[in-house]
């Protein structure tokens, strides 16, 4: 004999119920008990209408109507018209009784636990009846059993305790007497010995099925639900979670105790005692193997079997100097809690005995505080114990696995993983069985914590990087292309999974938690919502993903002013925008400090020499103890392009224009030509070498006429270039006459930096610099005479994008 239980979603509507019928019709077992939940969502609606009625809110009628409609519609869709009338009239009559009960609650303005159970039992009562009638129509040999006649309990309404002796007797004799091959009964509902309706606790249909399986010594208990088994973590929150093929009773119990709702925790006990296996299956994918729960766990393999979590937890701690050495405090504390009927989800006690801390349901927190403070009022008034307070809105997250006890370092790994992602841990507990390690964290960190831990323990080291990209112009667009084409390689070879979750330009922004499809991002972005920097930040913060990276591909001052907020929320920042690093020294230093403090890298390799590894090399030199003596560099790809192409057959204006169109200049080319851009770069290199320097400290010898420098827009700027063509030609001629070339050189030595146009003679390292190439010479204590040289393309959207990409990968390997 088998017992099959179908949950709320599996019987939510006519379509789903027909899938259930297919599963039953294909069974080969001689006799089967089918336990069903209420139609999905109905229990919640019943509780809601009862609460409204008892607070004398007329809208309870709207909810009642919804309940009626759902049932009547299901009957009409399932059962052919000629067989409908009997079923409709029975259901309508039950609904009338329900209405009378609700009216009673409305009139009195009160609801007792007893009445609440009576009302809520209609969910399973109706669903099991309707499904059995449908099965009859479909030719299945079925009989409907009223669970209230079979499952007997005490009168602890809402979560009654089963009287197994009576219950087992009732079930076995019912089964023996029934000739039908299928017996259908409602889960969750039961009755006290005096006949009052009772219920077994929310989610209790699983338990009903286990009780029946125990009574009839079933060969297997199948729990049919809306997911393909018990997963490594809640699949609604962790996208990469996978069904666990085989798990032990104890592991399943632990996971469900800590919130894996797919199985109601008390379900395990009745089947465990008889060694009956449980299989969790998916009604919507019956072929999927699901999860097998047995005594004989397959001990090998994973140490951590699953991660689960419970939300809405409050921490209550009893502490005070007077606690040390006084015996019996814990005993009194737990007695008070238990007498108040409050169940404790987790206990921790510091070894100093200075405090006892418990995790309980948020709902019980105020009550707990009151009873504890009452019980210890003498000690509190004497100052031996502090009045307790509850810290609400927390969550418990637990790693579970039978084999965890034989492995060291798991808790270290768990806590360091959470710490790295800035998940604040409020309390820690490890069960004596060492089958779970649990931590109390803030509720808003749950998603991040679950995903991070899942990645660490289950995903073969594939690390998820979540990008939020601002600026999708020249560089940004190239960057997105590169991600798109490298995605597969990175995942396979570097075990990095890069997703762009958010994207914005100055007009629009979009978010997609599954990752924005990069094939047609332009179109998606155009249809996005209106761009707003603050809202963008709020969204990134709220999504609270681990390994979040804000990528700034703009040249905007305002955007650079937001880095601070990102870093403070442990969101890394990668930027090609030079403004932040060349702003006031204190600001630069603060960003670097924040990055360290919040464990969020702040990387800006592309601020100097686009994709060339200049800053990274410099950092390594300094970190390995070398000292920078002098830096000499041609750092402006744009100015190089301009002076390498400018001669007496061209005009200065046209060459600058070309550089702008090719993306070799900043959007405002004056920033390059005035030397400001190079000043920023040498400033950043000086700072990264360990010097405190500001932009005002850099000497700039401009080559542009004053009039060009004073323009305020691109159009005027270009006009002045044409006007002063003669002076540019003169500069060119002078260099030509000396057999040298014009190069814009930056230098740093002895704490002083300068930038300016120089005539470089033949034979100099800089003389043969081509196109938009950059070159940097590092003279250091280890490279005093022959400098370390880094040379290559130092401008252009493609190389800049690849430099940003390299920073992202650095974070991935962090
Ligand atoms: P039913 O109505 O069939 O009893 P439940 O809603 O009670 O279904 O339980 C199934 C749900 O449990 C899933 O849809 C999923 O959201 C949730 N769940 C939470 N943790 C887990 C987990 N570790 N594995 C599978 N499901 C989980
Ligand atoms: N219908 C009940 C509930 O929603 C019992 C169950 O579905 O397991 O809690
Ligand atoms: Mg359930």
mmCIF file of C-alpha atoms in Angstrom, residues 447-756:
data_model
loop_
_atom_site.group_PDB
_atom_site.id
_atom_site.type_symbol
_atom_site.label_atom_id
_atom_site.label_comp_id
_atom_site.label_asym_id
_atom_site.label_seq_id
_atom_site.Cartn_x
_atom_site.Cartn_y
_atom_site.Cartn_z
ATOM 1 C CA UNK A 447 18.741 36.300 -0.071
ATOM 2 C CA UNK A 448 22.367 37.341 -0.241
ATOM 3 C CA UNK A 449 23.419 34.960 2.520
ATOM 4 C CA UNK A 450 21.610 31.969 0.999
ATOM 5 C CA UNK A 451 23.041 32.582 -2.425
ATOM 6 C CA UNK A 452 26.564 33.158 -1.170
ATOM 7 C CA UNK A 453 26.559 30.041 0.964
ATOM 8 C CA UNK A 454 24.993 28.031 -1.806
ATOM 9 C CA UNK A 455 27.676 29.175 -4.184
ATOM 10 C CA UNK A 456 30.367 28.301 -1.653
ATOM 11 C CA UNK A 457 29.102 24.849 -0.738
ATOM 12 C CA UNK A 458 27.281 23.575 -3.822
ATOM 13 C CA UNK A 459 28.214 25.290 -7.014
ATOM 14 C CA UNK A 460 31.599 23.810 -7.775
ATOM 15 C CA UNK A 461 33.115 27.196 -7.198
ATOM 16 C CA UNK A 462 31.235 28.967 -9.924
ATOM 17 C CA UNK A 463 31.169 32.478 -8.624
ATOM 18 C CA UNK A 464 28.337 34.740 -9.586
ATOM 19 C CA UNK A 465 29.258 38.367 -10.321
ATOM 20 C CA UNK A 466 26.347 40.752 -10.460
ATOM 21 C CA UNK A 467 27.007 43.893 -12.479
ATOM 22 C CA UNK A 468 25.224 47.216 -12.393
ATOM 23 C CA UNK A 469 26.468 49.207 -15.345
ATOM 24 C CA UNK A 470 26.101 52.964 -15.626
ATOM 25 C CA UNK A 471 27.053 54.483 -18.949
ATOM 26 C CA UNK A 472 26.582 52.458 -22.124
ATOM 27 C CA UNK A 473 28.096 54.832 -24.685
ATOM 28 C CA UNK A 474 31.300 54.121 -26.598
ATOM 29 C CA UNK A 475 33.127 52.229 -23.869
ATOM 30 C CA UNK A 476 30.050 50.804 -22.128
ATOM 31 C CA UNK A 477 28.669 49.287 -25.319
ATOM 32 C CA UNK A 478 31.993 47.619 -26.143
ATOM 33 C CA UNK A 479 32.187 46.328 -22.597
ATOM 34 C CA UNK A 480 28.732 44.730 -22.818
ATOM 35 C CA UNK A 481 29.737 43.117 -26.144
ATOM 36 C CA UNK A 482 32.849 41.673 -24.591
ATOM 37 C CA UNK A 483 30.904 40.193 -21.691
ATOM 38 C CA UNK A 484 28.417 38.717 -24.083
ATOM 39 C CA UNK A 485 31.087 36.985 -26.146
ATOM 40 C CA UNK A 486 33.222 35.846 -23.196
ATOM 41 C CA UNK A 487 30.410 34.666 -20.941
ATOM 42 C CA UNK A 488 30.723 31.003 -21.811
ATOM 43 C CA UNK A 489 34.521 30.939 -21.568
ATOM 44 C CA UNK A 490 34.498 32.660 -18.190
ATOM 45 C CA UNK A 491 31.980 30.242 -16.813
ATOM 46 C CA UNK A 492 33.755 27.155 -18.060
ATOM 47 C CA UNK A 493 37.373 28.134 -17.602
ATOM 48 C CA UNK A 494 37.407 30.706 -14.823
ATOM 49 C CA UNK A 495 34.261 29.529 -13.036
ATOM 50 C CA UNK A 496 32.862 33.032 -13.133
ATOM 51 C CA UNK A 497 29.268 33.647 -14.037
ATOM 52 C CA UNK A 498 28.778 37.274 -14.998
ATOM 53 C CA UNK A 499 25.298 38.742 -15.102
ATOM 54 C CA UNK A 500 24.349 42.325 -15.836
ATOM 55 C CA UNK A 501 21.450 42.937 -13.472
ATOM 56 C CA UNK A 502 21.064 46.674 -13.932
ATOM 57 C CA UNK A 503 21.985 49.130 -16.652
ATOM 58 C CA UNK A 504 21.510 52.839 -17.173
ATOM 59 C CA UNK A 505 22.411 55.652 -19.513
ATOM 60 C CA UNK A 506 21.500 59.264 -18.903
ATOM 61 C CA UNK A 507 17.941 58.742 -20.122
ATOM 62 C CA UNK A 508 16.793 55.267 -19.189
ATOM 63 C CA UNK A 509 17.484 52.441 -16.813
ATOM 64 C CA UNK A 510 16.493 48.768 -16.590
ATOM 65 C CA UNK A 511 16.864 45.900 -14.147
ATOM 66 C CA UNK A 512 16.441 42.188 -14.623
ATOM 67 C CA UNK A 513 17.155 39.873 -11.724
ATOM 68 C CA UNK A 514 17.788 36.995 -14.120
ATOM 69 C CA UNK A 515 20.368 39.024 -15.974
ATOM 70 C CA UNK A 516 19.612 41.446 -18.816
ATOM 71 C CA UNK A 517 19.795 39.581 -22.146
ATOM 72 C CA UNK A 518 22.833 41.191 -23.787
ATOM 73 C CA UNK A 519 21.789 40.328 -27.328
ATOM 74 C CA UNK A 520 19.297 43.155 -27.489
ATOM 75 C CA UNK A 521 20.105 45.357 -24.539
ATOM 76 C CA UNK A 522 19.767 48.560 -26.588
ATOM 77 C CA UNK A 523 16.135 47.856 -27.327
ATOM 78 C CA UNK A 524 15.391 46.780 -23.749
ATOM 79 C CA UNK A 525 17.067 49.874 -22.346
ATOM 80 C CA UNK A 526 15.150 52.174 -24.689
ATOM 81 C CA UNK A 527 11.949 50.760 -23.269
ATOM 82 C CA UNK A 528 13.194 51.060 -19.699
ATOM 83 C CA UNK A 529 12.094 53.415 -16.959
ATOM 84 C CA UNK A 530 13.361 56.959 -16.640
ATOM 85 C CA UNK A 531 16.961 57.092 -15.438
ATOM 86 C CA UNK A 532 17.602 58.304 -11.916
ATOM 87 C CA UNK A 533 20.922 57.932 -10.093
ATOM 88 C CA UNK A 534 19.425 57.769 -6.603
ATOM 89 C CA UNK A 535 16.795 55.229 -7.578
ATOM 90 C CA UNK A 536 19.455 53.192 -9.354
ATOM 91 C CA UNK A 537 21.527 53.081 -6.191
ATOM 92 C CA UNK A 538 18.473 52.291 -4.027
ATOM 93 C CA UNK A 539 17.605 49.406 -6.287
ATOM 94 C CA UNK A 540 21.142 47.961 -6.241
ATOM 95 C CA UNK A 541 21.172 48.236 -2.468
ATOM 96 C CA UNK A 542 17.754 46.712 -2.076
ATOM 97 C CA UNK A 543 18.528 43.778 -4.356
ATOM 98 C CA UNK A 544 21.390 43.149 -1.958
ATOM 99 C CA UNK A 545 23.213 40.622 -4.123
ATOM 100 C CA UNK A 546 26.508 39.199 -3.047
ATOM 101 C CA UNK A 547 29.401 40.091 -5.350
ATOM 102 C CA UNK A 548 27.620 43.191 -6.596
ATOM 103 C CA UNK A 549 29.769 45.450 -8.760
ATOM 104 C CA UNK A 550 28.900 48.978 -9.814
ATOM 105 C CA UNK A 551 30.580 49.782 -13.134
ATOM 106 C CA UNK A 552 30.937 53.440 -14.044
ATOM 107 C CA UNK A 553 31.597 53.989 -17.749
ATOM 108 C CA UNK A 554 30.658 57.640 -17.656
ATOM 109 C CA UNK A 555 32.811 60.721 -17.340
ATOM 110 C CA UNK A 556 30.363 62.266 -14.920
ATOM 111 C CA UNK A 557 31.237 64.084 -11.722
ATOM 112 C CA UNK A 558 27.824 63.272 -10.203
ATOM 113 C CA UNK A 559 28.222 59.571 -10.833
ATOM 114 C CA UNK A 560 31.696 59.619 -9.290
ATOM 115 C CA UNK A 561 30.166 61.147 -6.165
ATOM 116 C CA UNK A 562 28.018 58.072 -5.623
ATOM 117 C CA UNK A 563 30.906 55.567 -5.213
ATOM 118 C CA UNK A 564 31.001 56.313 -1.543
ATOM 119 C CA UNK A 565 27.449 55.018 -1.034
ATOM 120 C CA UNK A 566 28.084 51.893 -3.070
ATOM 121 C CA UNK A 567 31.244 50.977 -1.167
ATOM 122 C CA UNK A 568 29.546 51.567 2.178
ATOM 123 C CA UNK A 569 27.074 48.872 1.180
ATOM 124 C CA UNK A 570 29.794 46.401 0.237
ATOM 125 C CA UNK A 571 29.202 46.960 -3.438
ATOM 126 C CA UNK A 572 32.472 46.987 -5.399
ATOM 127 C CA UNK A 573 33.172 49.835 -7.788
ATOM 128 C CA UNK A 574 34.982 49.536 -11.121
ATOM 129 C CA UNK A 575 35.424 52.729 -13.063
ATOM 130 C CA UNK A 576 37.120 54.231 -16.074
ATOM 131 C CA UNK A 577 35.999 57.648 -14.862
ATOM 132 C CA UNK A 578 39.048 59.479 -13.503
ATOM 133 C CA UNK A 579 37.211 62.132 -11.548
ATOM 134 C CA UNK A 580 37.027 60.372 -8.185
ATOM 135 C CA UNK A 581 40.672 59.316 -8.056
ATOM 136 C CA UNK A 582 41.885 62.723 -9.109
ATOM 137 C CA UNK A 583 39.532 64.642 -6.800
ATOM 138 C CA UNK A 584 40.689 65.989 -3.430
ATOM 139 C CA UNK A 585 43.171 63.638 -1.777
ATOM 140 C CA UNK A 586 40.916 63.077 1.243
ATOM 141 C CA UNK A 587 38.140 61.872 -1.002
ATOM 142 C CA UNK A 588 40.433 59.481 -2.883
ATOM 143 C CA UNK A 589 41.785 58.148 0.405
ATOM 144 C CA UNK A 590 38.306 57.772 1.883
ATOM 145 C CA UNK A 591 37.182 55.655 -1.056
ATOM 146 C CA UNK A 592 40.221 53.428 -0.683
ATOM 147 C CA UNK A 593 39.576 53.101 3.056
ATOM 148 C CA UNK A 594 35.911 52.294 2.517
ATOM 149 C CA UNK A 595 36.851 49.620 0.017
ATOM 150 C CA UNK A 596 39.061 47.977 2.619
ATOM 151 C CA UNK A 597 36.599 48.399 5.473
ATOM 152 C CA UNK A 598 33.632 47.011 3.556
ATOM 153 C CA UNK A 599 35.517 44.335 1.687
ATOM 154 C CA UNK A 600 34.459 45.791 -1.629
ATOM 155 C CA UNK A 601 37.238 46.346 -4.163
ATOM 156 C CA UNK A 602 37.485 49.796 -5.753
ATOM 157 C CA UNK A 603 39.342 49.355 -9.040
ATOM 158 C CA UNK A 604 40.197 51.922 -11.694
ATOM 159 C CA UNK A 605 42.919 50.385 -13.866
ATOM 160 C CA UNK A 606 41.536 52.156 -16.936
ATOM 161 C CA UNK A 607 42.080 55.583 -15.368
ATOM 162 C CA UNK A 608 45.621 55.459 -16.725
ATOM 163 C CA UNK A 609 46.570 53.930 -20.081
ATOM 164 C CA UNK A 610 43.144 52.382 -20.810
ATOM 165 C CA UNK A 611 43.591 48.590 -20.792
ATOM 166 C CA UNK A 612 47.348 48.614 -20.071
ATOM 167 C CA UNK A 613 48.167 47.043 -16.702
ATOM 168 C CA UNK A 614 49.822 50.182 -15.306
ATOM 169 C CA UNK A 615 48.115 50.685 -11.950
ATOM 170 C CA UNK A 616 48.057 46.971 -11.205
ATOM 171 C CA UNK A 617 51.815 46.736 -11.891
ATOM 172 C CA UNK A 618 52.484 49.794 -9.765
ATOM 173 C CA UNK A 619 50.444 48.302 -6.910
ATOM 174 C CA UNK A 620 52.434 45.086 -7.093
ATOM 175 C CA UNK A 621 55.739 46.932 -7.123
ATOM 176 C CA UNK A 622 54.760 48.932 -4.049
ATOM 177 C CA UNK A 623 53.214 45.950 -2.261
ATOM 178 C CA UNK A 624 56.357 43.890 -2.797
ATOM 179 C CA UNK A 625 58.446 46.595 -1.139
ATOM 180 C CA UNK A 626 59.868 48.448 -4.132
ATOM 181 C CA UNK A 627 60.081 52.217 -4.010
ATOM 182 C CA UNK A 628 59.135 54.432 -6.948
ATOM 183 C CA UNK A 629 61.849 56.988 -7.693
ATOM 184 C CA UNK A 630 60.604 58.531 -10.881
ATOM 185 C CA UNK A 631 57.770 58.142 -13.360
ATOM 186 C CA UNK A 632 58.041 59.443 -16.886
ATOM 187 C CA UNK A 633 55.221 58.861 -19.249
ATOM 188 C CA UNK A 634 53.274 59.698 -22.313
ATOM 189 C CA UNK A 635 49.815 59.079 -21.018
ATOM 190 C CA UNK A 636 47.490 60.689 -23.428
ATOM 191 C CA UNK A 637 46.451 58.384 -26.201
ATOM 192 C CA UNK A 638 44.425 61.254 -27.550
ATOM 193 C CA UNK A 639 47.302 63.747 -27.640
ATOM 194 C CA UNK A 640 49.558 61.109 -29.121
ATOM 195 C CA UNK A 641 47.067 60.419 -31.831
ATOM 196 C CA UNK A 642 46.781 64.143 -32.489
ATOM 197 C CA UNK A 643 50.525 64.863 -32.632
ATOM 198 C CA UNK A 644 51.392 61.695 -34.535
ATOM 199 C CA UNK A 645 48.926 62.605 -37.261
ATOM 200 C CA UNK A 646 49.223 66.370 -37.339
ATOM 201 C CA UNK A 647 51.568 67.821 -39.991
ATOM 202 C CA UNK A 648 51.695 70.492 -42.646
ATOM 203 C CA UNK A 649 49.280 68.628 -44.913
ATOM 204 C CA UNK A 650 46.480 68.542 -42.338
ATOM 205 C CA UNK A 651 44.805 70.990 -39.995
ATOM 206 C CA UNK A 652 44.916 70.729 -36.238
ATOM 207 C CA UNK A 653 41.139 71.109 -36.119
ATOM 208 C CA UNK A 654 40.518 68.100 -38.398
ATOM 209 C CA UNK A 655 42.884 65.855 -36.509
ATOM 210 C CA UNK A 656 41.281 66.693 -33.151
ATOM 211 C CA UNK A 657 37.866 66.128 -34.660
ATOM 212 C CA UNK A 658 38.967 62.746 -35.981
ATOM 213 C CA UNK A 659 40.331 61.783 -32.556
ATOM 214 C CA UNK A 660 36.997 62.690 -31.013
ATOM 215 C CA UNK A 661 34.998 60.676 -33.546
ATOM 216 C CA UNK A 662 37.258 57.646 -33.093
ATOM 217 C CA UNK A 663 36.636 57.774 -29.355
ATOM 218 C CA UNK A 664 40.261 58.625 -28.558
ATOM 219 C CA UNK A 665 39.320 61.727 -26.588
ATOM 220 C CA UNK A 666 37.064 62.382 -23.645
ATOM 221 C CA UNK A 667 33.593 63.490 -24.786
ATOM 222 C CA UNK A 668 34.903 66.999 -24.132
ATOM 223 C CA UNK A 669 38.238 67.039 -26.054
ATOM 224 C CA UNK A 670 39.432 70.138 -24.235
ATOM 225 C CA UNK A 671 39.994 67.965 -21.174
ATOM 226 C CA UNK A 672 42.653 66.132 -23.162
ATOM 227 C CA UNK A 673 44.161 69.052 -25.049
ATOM 228 C CA UNK A 674 44.434 71.364 -22.059
ATOM 229 C CA UNK A 675 46.464 68.714 -20.274
ATOM 230 C CA UNK A 676 43.857 68.218 -17.517
ATOM 231 C CA UNK A 677 43.439 64.584 -18.420
ATOM 232 C CA UNK A 678 47.172 63.893 -18.244
ATOM 233 C CA UNK A 679 47.398 65.819 -14.953
ATOM 234 C CA UNK A 680 44.751 63.550 -13.516
ATOM 235 C CA UNK A 681 46.637 60.487 -14.700
ATOM 236 C CA UNK A 682 50.024 61.414 -13.293
ATOM 237 C CA UNK A 683 48.272 62.467 -10.091
ATOM 238 C CA UNK A 684 46.730 59.019 -9.781
ATOM 239 C CA UNK A 685 50.067 57.310 -10.445
ATOM 240 C CA UNK A 686 51.782 59.498 -7.861
ATOM 241 C CA UNK A 687 49.081 58.694 -5.326
ATOM 242 C CA UNK A 688 49.191 54.999 -6.059
ATOM 243 C CA UNK A 689 52.950 55.144 -5.474
ATOM 244 C CA UNK A 690 52.181 56.335 -1.971
ATOM 245 C CA UNK A 691 52.366 60.142 -2.248
ATOM 246 C CA UNK A 692 49.943 62.695 -0.882
ATOM 247 C CA UNK A 693 49.363 65.055 -3.768
ATOM 248 C CA UNK A 694 46.603 67.236 -5.175
ATOM 249 C CA UNK A 695 45.877 68.397 -8.698
ATOM 250 C CA UNK A 696 46.895 71.979 -7.805
ATOM 251 C CA UNK A 697 50.375 70.675 -6.983
ATOM 252 C CA UNK A 698 50.942 69.670 -10.590
ATOM 253 C CA UNK A 699 52.653 72.093 -12.884
ATOM 254 C CA UNK A 700 50.901 72.429 -16.260
ATOM 255 C CA UNK A 701 52.524 74.199 -19.208
ATOM 256 C CA UNK A 702 49.629 74.452 -21.706
ATOM 257 C CA UNK A 703 50.248 74.605 -25.434
ATOM 258 C CA UNK A 704 46.699 75.697 -26.337
ATOM 259 C CA UNK A 705 46.023 79.369 -26.886
ATOM 260 C CA UNK A 706 44.306 81.103 -23.965
ATOM 261 C CA UNK A 707 41.191 81.693 -26.058
ATOM 262 C CA UNK A 708 40.747 77.932 -26.645
ATOM 263 C CA UNK A 709 41.184 77.200 -22.976
ATOM 264 C CA UNK A 710 38.468 79.678 -22.069
ATOM 265 C CA UNK A 711 35.716 78.206 -24.266
ATOM 266 C CA UNK A 712 32.758 76.597 -22.541
ATOM 267 C CA UNK A 713 31.446 74.239 -25.194
ATOM 268 C CA UNK A 714 32.762 71.900 -27.871
ATOM 269 C CA UNK A 715 31.568 73.972 -30.798
ATOM 270 C CA UNK A 716 33.330 77.154 -29.660
ATOM 271 C CA UNK A 717 36.390 75.140 -28.782
ATOM 272 C CA UNK A 718 36.704 73.741 -32.290
ATOM 273 C CA UNK A 719 36.223 77.206 -33.781
ATOM 274 C CA UNK A 720 39.218 78.532 -31.861
ATOM 275 C CA UNK A 721 41.324 75.639 -33.155
ATOM 276 C CA UNK A 722 40.680 76.745 -36.738
ATOM 277 C CA UNK A 723 41.363 80.349 -35.790
ATOM 278 C CA UNK A 724 44.773 79.507 -34.330
ATOM 279 C CA UNK A 725 45.861 77.026 -36.985
ATOM 280 C CA UNK A 726 48.980 79.081 -37.731
ATOM 281 C CA UNK A 727 50.316 78.752 -34.194
ATOM 282 C CA UNK A 728 49.864 74.974 -34.288
ATOM 283 C CA UNK A 729 51.696 74.795 -37.605
ATOM 284 C CA UNK A 730 54.508 76.807 -36.067
ATOM 285 C CA UNK A 731 54.838 74.292 -33.198
ATOM 286 C CA UNK A 732 55.036 71.476 -35.739
ATOM 287 C CA UNK A 733 57.650 73.232 -37.834
ATOM 288 C CA UNK A 734 59.878 73.975 -34.885
ATOM 289 C CA UNK A 735 59.950 70.307 -33.903
ATOM 290 C CA UNK A 736 60.585 69.262 -37.500
ATOM 291 C CA UNK A 737 63.488 71.670 -37.754
ATOM 292 C CA UNK A 738 65.077 70.126 -34.654
ATOM 293 C CA UNK A 739 64.504 66.590 -36.032
ATOM 294 C CA UNK A 740 62.340 65.821 -33.072
ATOM 295 C CA UNK A 741 58.712 64.927 -32.439
ATOM 296 C CA UNK A 742 56.041 66.582 -30.322
ATOM 297 C CA UNK A 743 54.993 64.481 -27.324
ATOM 298 C CA UNK A 744 52.899 65.418 -24.346
ATOM 299 C CA UNK A 745 54.923 64.218 -21.393
ATOM 300 C CA UNK A 746 54.037 63.707 -17.726
ATOM 301 C CA UNK A 747 56.688 63.390 -15.081
ATOM 302 C CA UNK A 748 56.846 62.673 -11.376
ATOM 303 C CA UNK A 749 60.029 62.880 -9.332
ATOM 304 C CA UNK A 750 60.952 63.959 -5.802
ATOM 305 C CA UNK A 751 57.354 64.549 -4.880
ATOM 306 C CA UNK A 752 56.773 66.936 -7.803
ATOM 307 C CA UNK A 753 54.716 66.372 -10.922
ATOM 308 C CA UNK A 754 54.501 68.287 -14.168
ATOM 309 C CA UNK A 755 52.894 67.921 -17.602
ATOM 310 C CA UNK A 756 53.567 69.649 -20.899
#
